Structure formats: C-alpha cells, structure tokens
Short mmCIF file of C-alpha atoms in Angstrom, two decimals:
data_model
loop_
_atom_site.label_atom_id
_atom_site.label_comp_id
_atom_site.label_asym_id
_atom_site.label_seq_id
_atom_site.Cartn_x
_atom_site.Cartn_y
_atom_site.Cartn_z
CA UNK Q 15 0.00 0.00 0.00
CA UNK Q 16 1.30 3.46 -0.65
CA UNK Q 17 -0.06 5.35 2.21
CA UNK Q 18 -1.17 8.69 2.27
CA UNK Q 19 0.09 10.61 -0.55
CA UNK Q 20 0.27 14.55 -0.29
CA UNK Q 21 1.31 16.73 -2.62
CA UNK Q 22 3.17 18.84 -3.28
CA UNK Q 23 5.57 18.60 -0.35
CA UNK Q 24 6.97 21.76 -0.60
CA UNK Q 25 5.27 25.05 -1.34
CA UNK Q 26 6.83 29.04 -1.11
CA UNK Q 27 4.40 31.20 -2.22
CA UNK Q 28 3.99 35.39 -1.59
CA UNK Q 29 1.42 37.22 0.57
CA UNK Q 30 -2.06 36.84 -1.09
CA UNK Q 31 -1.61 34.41 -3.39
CA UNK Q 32 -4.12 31.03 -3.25
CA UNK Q 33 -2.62 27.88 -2.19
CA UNK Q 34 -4.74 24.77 -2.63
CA UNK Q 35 -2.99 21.86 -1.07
CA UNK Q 36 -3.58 17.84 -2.15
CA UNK Q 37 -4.31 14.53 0.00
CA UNK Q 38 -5.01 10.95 -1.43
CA UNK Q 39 -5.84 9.31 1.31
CA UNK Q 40 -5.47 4.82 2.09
CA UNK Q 41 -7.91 3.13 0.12
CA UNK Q 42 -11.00 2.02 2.05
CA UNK Q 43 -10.38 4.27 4.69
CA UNK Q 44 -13.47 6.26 5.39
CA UNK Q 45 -12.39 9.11 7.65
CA UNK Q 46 -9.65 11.99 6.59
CA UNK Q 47 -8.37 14.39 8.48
CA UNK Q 48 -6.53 17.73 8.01
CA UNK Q 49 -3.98 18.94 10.61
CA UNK Q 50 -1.68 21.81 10.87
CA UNK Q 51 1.82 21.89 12.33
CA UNK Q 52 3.77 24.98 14.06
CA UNK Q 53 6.10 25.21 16.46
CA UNK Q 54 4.10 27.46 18.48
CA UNK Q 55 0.57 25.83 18.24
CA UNK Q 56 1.85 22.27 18.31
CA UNK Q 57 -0.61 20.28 16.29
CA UNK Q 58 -3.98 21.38 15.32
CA UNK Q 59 -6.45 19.38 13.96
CA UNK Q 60 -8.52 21.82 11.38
CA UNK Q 61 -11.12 19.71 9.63
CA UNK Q 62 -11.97 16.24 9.68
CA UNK Q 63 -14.69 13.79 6.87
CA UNK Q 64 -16.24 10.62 7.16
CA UNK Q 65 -17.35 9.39 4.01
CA UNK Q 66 -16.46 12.63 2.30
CA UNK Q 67 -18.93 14.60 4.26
CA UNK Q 68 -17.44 17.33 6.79
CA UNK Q 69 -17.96 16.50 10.10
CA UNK Q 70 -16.47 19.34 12.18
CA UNK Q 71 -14.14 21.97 10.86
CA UNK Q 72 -14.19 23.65 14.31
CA UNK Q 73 -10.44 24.12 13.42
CA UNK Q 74 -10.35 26.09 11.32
CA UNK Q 75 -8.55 29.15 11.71
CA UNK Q 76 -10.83 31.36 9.64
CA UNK Q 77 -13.14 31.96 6.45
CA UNK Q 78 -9.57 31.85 4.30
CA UNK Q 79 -9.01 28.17 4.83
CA UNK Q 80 -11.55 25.74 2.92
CA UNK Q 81 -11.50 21.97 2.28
CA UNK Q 82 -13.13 19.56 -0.54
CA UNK Q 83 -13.56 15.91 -0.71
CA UNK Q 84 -14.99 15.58 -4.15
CA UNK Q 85 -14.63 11.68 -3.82
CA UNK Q 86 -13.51 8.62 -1.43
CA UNK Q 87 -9.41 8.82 -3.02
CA UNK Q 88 -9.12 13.34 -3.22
CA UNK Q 89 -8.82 16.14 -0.86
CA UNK Q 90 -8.02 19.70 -1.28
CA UNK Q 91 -7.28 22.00 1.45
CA UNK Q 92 -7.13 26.06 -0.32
CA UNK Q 93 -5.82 28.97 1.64
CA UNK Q 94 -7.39 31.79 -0.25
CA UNK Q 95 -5.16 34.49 0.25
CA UNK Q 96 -2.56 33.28 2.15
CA UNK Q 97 -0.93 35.10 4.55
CA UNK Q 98 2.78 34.76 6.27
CA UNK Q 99 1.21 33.08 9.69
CA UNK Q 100 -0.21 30.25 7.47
CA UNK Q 101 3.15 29.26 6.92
CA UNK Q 102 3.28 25.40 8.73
CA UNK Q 103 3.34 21.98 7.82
CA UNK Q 104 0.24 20.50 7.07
CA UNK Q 105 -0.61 16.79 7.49
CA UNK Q 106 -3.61 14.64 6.04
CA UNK Q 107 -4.46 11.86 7.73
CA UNK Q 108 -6.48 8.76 7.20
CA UNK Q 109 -8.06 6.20 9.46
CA UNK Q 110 -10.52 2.82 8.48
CA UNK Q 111 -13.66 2.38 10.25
CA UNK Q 112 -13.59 -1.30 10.59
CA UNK Q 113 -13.97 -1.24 14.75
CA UNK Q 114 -10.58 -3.11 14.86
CA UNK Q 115 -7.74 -0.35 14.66
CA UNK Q 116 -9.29 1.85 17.61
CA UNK Q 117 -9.18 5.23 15.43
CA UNK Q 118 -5.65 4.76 14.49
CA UNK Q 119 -4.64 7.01 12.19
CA UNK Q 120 -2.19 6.90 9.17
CA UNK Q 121 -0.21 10.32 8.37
CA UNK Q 122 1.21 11.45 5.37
CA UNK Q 123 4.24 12.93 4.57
CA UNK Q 124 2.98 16.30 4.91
CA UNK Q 125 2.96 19.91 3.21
CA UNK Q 126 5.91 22.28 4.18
CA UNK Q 127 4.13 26.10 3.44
CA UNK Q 128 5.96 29.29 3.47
CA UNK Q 129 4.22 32.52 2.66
CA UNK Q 130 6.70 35.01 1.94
CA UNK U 28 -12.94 18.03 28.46
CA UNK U 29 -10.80 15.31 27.57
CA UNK U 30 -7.18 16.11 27.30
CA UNK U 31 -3.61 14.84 27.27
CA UNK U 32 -0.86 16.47 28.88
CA UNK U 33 3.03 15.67 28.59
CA UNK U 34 6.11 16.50 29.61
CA UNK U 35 7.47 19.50 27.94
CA UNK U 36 10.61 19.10 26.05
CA UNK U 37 13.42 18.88 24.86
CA UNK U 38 14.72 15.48 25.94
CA UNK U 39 18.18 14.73 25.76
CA UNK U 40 19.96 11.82 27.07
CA UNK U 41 22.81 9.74 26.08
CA UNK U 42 23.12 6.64 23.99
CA UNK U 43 21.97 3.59 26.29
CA UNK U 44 20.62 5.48 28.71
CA UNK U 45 17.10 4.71 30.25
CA UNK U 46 13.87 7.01 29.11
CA UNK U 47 10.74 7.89 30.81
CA UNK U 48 8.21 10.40 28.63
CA UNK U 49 5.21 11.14 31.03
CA UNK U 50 1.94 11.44 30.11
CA UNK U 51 -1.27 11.78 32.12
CA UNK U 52 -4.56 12.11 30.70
CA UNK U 53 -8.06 13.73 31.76
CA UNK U 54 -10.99 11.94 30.33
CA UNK U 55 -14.34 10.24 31.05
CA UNK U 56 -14.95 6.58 30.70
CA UNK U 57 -12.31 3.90 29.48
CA UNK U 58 -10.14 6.03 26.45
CA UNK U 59 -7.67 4.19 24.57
CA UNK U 60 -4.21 5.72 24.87
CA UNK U 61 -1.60 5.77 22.28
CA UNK U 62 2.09 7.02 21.86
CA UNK U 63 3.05 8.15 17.87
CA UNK U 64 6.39 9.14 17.31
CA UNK U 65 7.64 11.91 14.41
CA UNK U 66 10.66 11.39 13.04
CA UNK U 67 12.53 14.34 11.20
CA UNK U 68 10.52 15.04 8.03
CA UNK U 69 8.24 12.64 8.29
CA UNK U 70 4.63 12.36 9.13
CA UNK U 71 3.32 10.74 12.91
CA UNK U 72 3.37 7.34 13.14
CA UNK U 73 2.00 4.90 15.59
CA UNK U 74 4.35 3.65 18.08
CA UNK U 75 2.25 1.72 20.49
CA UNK U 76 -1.11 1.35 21.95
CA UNK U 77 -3.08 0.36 24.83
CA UNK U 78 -6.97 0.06 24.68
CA UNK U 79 -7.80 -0.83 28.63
CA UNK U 80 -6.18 -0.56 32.32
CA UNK U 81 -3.34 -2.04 32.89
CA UNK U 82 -2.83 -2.99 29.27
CA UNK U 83 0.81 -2.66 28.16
CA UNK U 84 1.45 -1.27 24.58
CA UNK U 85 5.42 -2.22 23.53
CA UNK U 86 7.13 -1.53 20.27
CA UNK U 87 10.46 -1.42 19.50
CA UNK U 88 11.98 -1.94 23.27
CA UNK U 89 9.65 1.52 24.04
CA UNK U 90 6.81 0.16 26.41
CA UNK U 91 3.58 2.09 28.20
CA UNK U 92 1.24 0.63 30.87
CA UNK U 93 -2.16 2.25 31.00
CA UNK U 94 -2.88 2.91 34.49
CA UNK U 95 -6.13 4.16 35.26
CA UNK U 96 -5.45 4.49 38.85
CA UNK U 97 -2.96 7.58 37.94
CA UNK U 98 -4.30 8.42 34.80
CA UNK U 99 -0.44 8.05 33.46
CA UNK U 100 0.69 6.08 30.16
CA UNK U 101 4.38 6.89 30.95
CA UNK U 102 6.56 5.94 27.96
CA UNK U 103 9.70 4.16 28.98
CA UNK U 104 12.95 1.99 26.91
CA UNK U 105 15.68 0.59 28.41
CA UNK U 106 18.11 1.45 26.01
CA UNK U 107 17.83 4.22 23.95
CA UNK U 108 19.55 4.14 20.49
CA UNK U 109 20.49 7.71 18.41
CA UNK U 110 18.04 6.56 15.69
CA UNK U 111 14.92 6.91 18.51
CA UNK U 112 16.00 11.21 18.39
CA UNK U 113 12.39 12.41 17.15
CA UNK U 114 8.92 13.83 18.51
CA UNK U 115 6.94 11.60 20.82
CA UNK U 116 2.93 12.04 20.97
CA UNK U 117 0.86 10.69 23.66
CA UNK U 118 -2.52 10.77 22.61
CA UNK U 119 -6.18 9.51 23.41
CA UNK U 120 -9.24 8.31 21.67
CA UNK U 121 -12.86 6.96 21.96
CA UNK U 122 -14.04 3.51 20.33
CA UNK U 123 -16.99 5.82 19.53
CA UNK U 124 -15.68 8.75 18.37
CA UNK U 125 -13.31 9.03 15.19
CA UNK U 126 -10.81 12.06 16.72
CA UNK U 127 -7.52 11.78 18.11
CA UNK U 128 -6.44 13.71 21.15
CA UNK U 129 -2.85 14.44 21.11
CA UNK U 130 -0.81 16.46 23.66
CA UNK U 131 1.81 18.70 22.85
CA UNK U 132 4.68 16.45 21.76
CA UNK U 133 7.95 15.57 23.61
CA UNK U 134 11.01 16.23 21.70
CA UNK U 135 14.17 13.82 22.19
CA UNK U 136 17.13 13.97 21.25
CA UNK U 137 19.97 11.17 21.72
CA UNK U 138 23.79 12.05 22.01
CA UNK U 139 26.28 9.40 20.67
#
C-alpha cells in the first residue's frame, strides 16, 4: 500500500496568493483528516470527513481556509489568500472504520508552506 | 474536556541510557491511549497502543502501561539508540468517536 500521498511537499508562495494543497488518502479508509503543524501551536487538527462529508471543521482558523472531498481517493485544502502566519506543515491523515484499529490514524508525509 | 498532557521538552539523554516520557490524561470513561512518534521530516506514526487498564502497549523496546489508577501512560525503553531522536505524541481516543487527542509532543534527542 502506498499510504497517504500529499502533494506537493513543498510550497513558497507570496502574501495573497491562493494555495490549494492535495491529499489521497489509504484506500478504504473512510475518515480523513486535516492537521496543521507549528512550532508554536503544536498540532492542530482543522477539519476532519467521514465518508467525504465534513464533520467538524471547528479548526479552522478562519473563512480563508476551505476543504473539498470531491470523492472517497481526493482532498483539497485552499488557503485563499494566504498570509505569512499560514506558513506550517500541514498533514492529512487517514483512518478505516472497521472497529478493529481503535481510530488509528495513518499520516502522510505532509505539506511544508511558506508565505513570503 | 478530555485532554492529554506531557512533559514538555526537549529530551536529551545519552546513547543507552534509560527514558521515561510522562503522560497523564483527563478523560471520562475507558479512552484508549496511544504514543506516535515523528521522526525528522516525516509524518506521525504509531508507536504503540493500549486500549484498557493495565494494558501494556510495547514496540520497539519503548513500552507504556495504561494505568487508570494515575491516569499516566508513561513511555519508557531501556536502552535508547540515536536513531529513537524524534517527537513523541501521547494521545487519546474513543471507540466511539473518530478524533484523536494528542498532547503537545515531547522532543528527544539522543547524544552518541
């Protein structure tokens, strides 16, 4: 299996411009999650789907940040415009609901942002 | 609310010398508890996992006992090795629910 693919891995972008970042999550997983990484926030969860329906995006920061799951193998997460405190790794996650792996979750590689 | 709370970092021992990462939790009910570990670069992983009191989770000579008594899932290995310097998460979660709790992540970092 190849895991959770993100892409790209790297992104430097300028003040204001959109950023739209990519997740294919484990096949058959049903739930996906999108985190973000700082130093000085630790790790935030932002939005998480089951089935490719939302099911809380409590975290997320504000009306910039938006996130897609068109179907059960894509998900976007756009910054619309970015700004230089979005600048983080961000991690998808996925995780089966077969009542045996207790919610584990699989992590990909994740996105290194900088807004310039 | 349920949350996980963790040492604060960063770790630094040398080679072979013993670890202890501690973790105590606040939660309702019977959580399971996890440890994932970040290495550089990479993405969390799982380490280990416990799913009931006095469960032990082990994994690569690192080994946790969920003890509901202290609400602690201390993260101990005998040995550690300069290829275990990375992030450690302790973390809890619901059969029910579909969210991870994490704490705030324990850096370590092993001398030669």
């Amino acid at each position: 299996d190849a895991g959770v693919i993100q892409s790209p891995r790297h992104e430097v972008t300028e003040m204001g411009q959109e950023v739209t970042l990519r997740c294919k999550p484990i096949s058959g997983h049903d739930y996906l999650f999108w985190y973000r990484q700082t130093m000085m926030r630790g790790l935030e969860l932002l939005i998480y789907f089951n089935n490719n329906v939302p099911i809380d995006d409590s975290g997320m920061p504000e009306d910039r940040f938006s996130a897609k799951m068109p179907n059960a193998s894509f998900s976007t997460l756009k910054i619309q415009p970015s700004e230089p405190r979005d600048s983080a790794v961000y991690f998808c996650a996925s995780s089966p609901a077969d009542g045996k792996s207790y919610n584990e979750q699989f992590f990909g590689p994740g996105t290194r942002l900088t807004v310039l | 609310g349920n949350s996980v709370t963790q040492m604060e970092g960063p770790v630094t021992l040398s080679e072979e010398a013993f670890l202890t990462i501690n973790c105590t939790y606040t939660a309702t009910g019977y959580p399971s508890l996890f440890w994932y570990v970040q290495y550089p670069g990479e993405g969390l992983q799982l380490l280990l996992k416990a799913t009931k009191a006095d469960d032990k989770g082990s994994n690569k000579g690192f080994e946790a006992t969920y003890r509901k008594e202290t609400t602690s899932f201390h993260l101990e290995k005998g040995s550690v090795q300069v290829s275990d310097s990375a992030v450690y998460f302790c973390a809890l979660t619901y059969s029910s629910a579909s969210k991870i709790i994490f704490g705030s992540g324990t850096r370590l970092s092993i001398r030669p």
